[in-house]
Amino acid sequence: MGEVKVLPPEVRKLIAAGEVIERPANVVKELVENSLDAQAKSVYVETLQGGKRLIEVRDNGKGILKEDLPKVILEGATSKIEKAEDLFSVKTLGFRGEALSSIAEVSRITVTSRHFSQDRGYQLLARGGKAEYLREVAHPVGTTVVVEELFFNLPVRLKFLKSAKTERKHITETVVTYALANPQVAFTLIQEGKRVLELKPSSVEERILEIFKLEYPPFRVQAQNELGKAEIFYYTNFRSNKFFIFLNGRPIFNRELQTYLKNKLGYKTLAVLFLEIPPYLVDVNVHPRKEEVRFLQQRKVLNLLGKLFGEEKTPLPPLEMLKNSTETEYLQPPQFEILGQVEETLIVAYRKGFIYFFDQHLLDEVVNFALTGDETKACKSSIKAGDKLSKKQMEELLSRWEALGLPQICPHGRPIFFKISVGEILKKLGR
């Protein structure tokens, strides 16, 4: 008898489920993707004990037909693709028919749904991949999925889960990621009975501001080439480096793109990058959880990013006020209190408990770049280090910068200012 054996179907299913579902956050990811693919306008997520005890995801999407409910826990059951060629034109977040089947294989799952074309809802209960009942229930249009007893049949996997606190953190990061990619959708996250997130539909800028509690709007740049479009929102002087990359609405990881952004934006930067590239030029079927992708034309993708930061990048939207007038009376007074100038290089100002140190050259350069769209001209025509400025000149400079929307970095990617709280200074002095 040979040594190679064909594994039983139930073992193969457990192995496959283990590749897709490693922790509670993976369950949340797959269920939220299903909600978004169902065109939900509102997504509600609730967990207990970091998802070990309970994960519930509720949406107001189009719902699931009664006749389709028993199929959703079957391996390879999907409404997204029909043939191999469809893998090269995938526009949905899910497509392989593995999410619900993998979750059902390692948990007790209840799927309750009402399709928009039906006047009543239906509920399916399954445990360990086996359906236990399908019954009629009252339910609004949309779907509710409740996952309990996660990894009941994989005790080693359950043992290796981190603390509830750590798992909650991963779940929060997952919900935040999809909330950033879909600002038009309302998101609610409840953990251990506490409301962690309550996000109403908004713009990308508003959502970034709300999630990360930023003091200023993020800097925004757009670009495009023959491959596609790119748009980035970034904020310097953030508490850490944090990069989000979305490809056609899908969160992705690509080491080369991450490295590129880090090199361009530097230390302590929050960046949210959106890429729009034809699906047939991307392979999203590389990773079991669809997190990594391969670009068929990687160099053109990097060239597209280069247009965001290089000589060809789209300039800041020129403001008519700055274009047509050099009179300070047309500008609002700055929100900052000028404290002075240091070494004829830095403008020192105060605002809301923080002291700011502005590089006067970069501050002027970003304004001139908005007017001309030319980095070289903007650099050469700007105030230089060593130029003595009056208080009125410094106020005018800050007013023009504020009128641009408070960009965080100069056209070359350098931070315009550094800030420190008065509280931190007093703490250093032992106060």
PDB file of N, CA and C in Angstrom, residues 56 78 110 141 180 227 235 266 322 347:
ATOM      1  N   GLU A  56     -21.322  39.343  15.470  1.00  0.00           N
ATOM      2  CA  GLU A  56     -22.568  39.599  14.736  1.00  0.00           C
ATOM      3  C   GLU A  56     -22.324  40.714  13.730  1.00  0.00           C
ATOM      4  N   THR A  78     -21.020  30.584  -4.947  1.00  0.00           N
ATOM      5  CA  THR A  78     -20.872  32.036  -5.085  1.00  0.00           C
ATOM      6  C   THR A  78     -21.762  32.557  -6.200  1.00  0.00           C
ATOM      7  N   THR A 110     -25.421  31.376  12.389  1.00  0.00           N
ATOM      8  CA  THR A 110     -26.829  31.618  12.088  1.00  0.00           C
ATOM      9  C   THR A 110     -26.905  32.730  11.049  1.00  0.00           C
ATOM     10  N   VAL A 141     -35.354  43.781   5.283  1.00  0.00           N
ATOM     11  CA  VAL A 141     -34.521  43.516   4.106  1.00  0.00           C
ATOM     12  C   VAL A 141     -33.058  43.680   4.494  1.00  0.00           C
ATOM     13  N   LEU A 180     -12.866  53.234   5.845  1.00  0.00           N
ATOM     14  CA  LEU A 180     -12.104  54.192   5.044  1.00  0.00           C
ATOM     15  C   LEU A 180     -12.350  53.975   3.559  1.00  0.00           C
ATOM     16  N   LEU A 227      -2.421  53.717 -17.275  1.00  0.00           N
ATOM     17  CA  LEU A 227      -2.808  52.520 -16.525  1.00  0.00           C
ATOM     18  C   LEU A 227      -4.080  52.732 -15.718  1.00  0.00           C
ATOM     19  N   TYR A 235      -1.316  62.775   6.016  1.00  0.00           N
ATOM     20  CA  TYR A 235      -1.230  63.694   7.153  1.00  0.00           C
ATOM     21  C   TYR A 235       0.090  63.424   7.855  1.00  0.00           C
ATOM     22  N   GLY A 266       7.959  59.526   4.537  1.00  0.00           N
ATOM     23  CA  GLY A 266       8.796  59.629   5.719  1.00  0.00           C
ATOM     24  C   GLY A 266       8.147  59.116   6.985  1.00  0.00           C
ATOM     25  N   LEU A 322      -6.056  83.485  -3.977  1.00  0.00           N
ATOM     26  CA  LEU A 322      -4.600  83.596  -4.001  1.00  0.00           C
ATOM     27  C   LEU A 322      -4.097  83.932  -5.399  1.00  0.00           C
ATOM     28  N   ILE A 347       9.256  79.941  11.941  1.00  0.00           N
ATOM     29  CA  ILE A 347       8.182  80.762  12.496  1.00  0.00           C
ATOM     30  C   ILE A 347       7.578  79.980  13.655  1.00  0.00           C
TER      31      ILE A 347
END
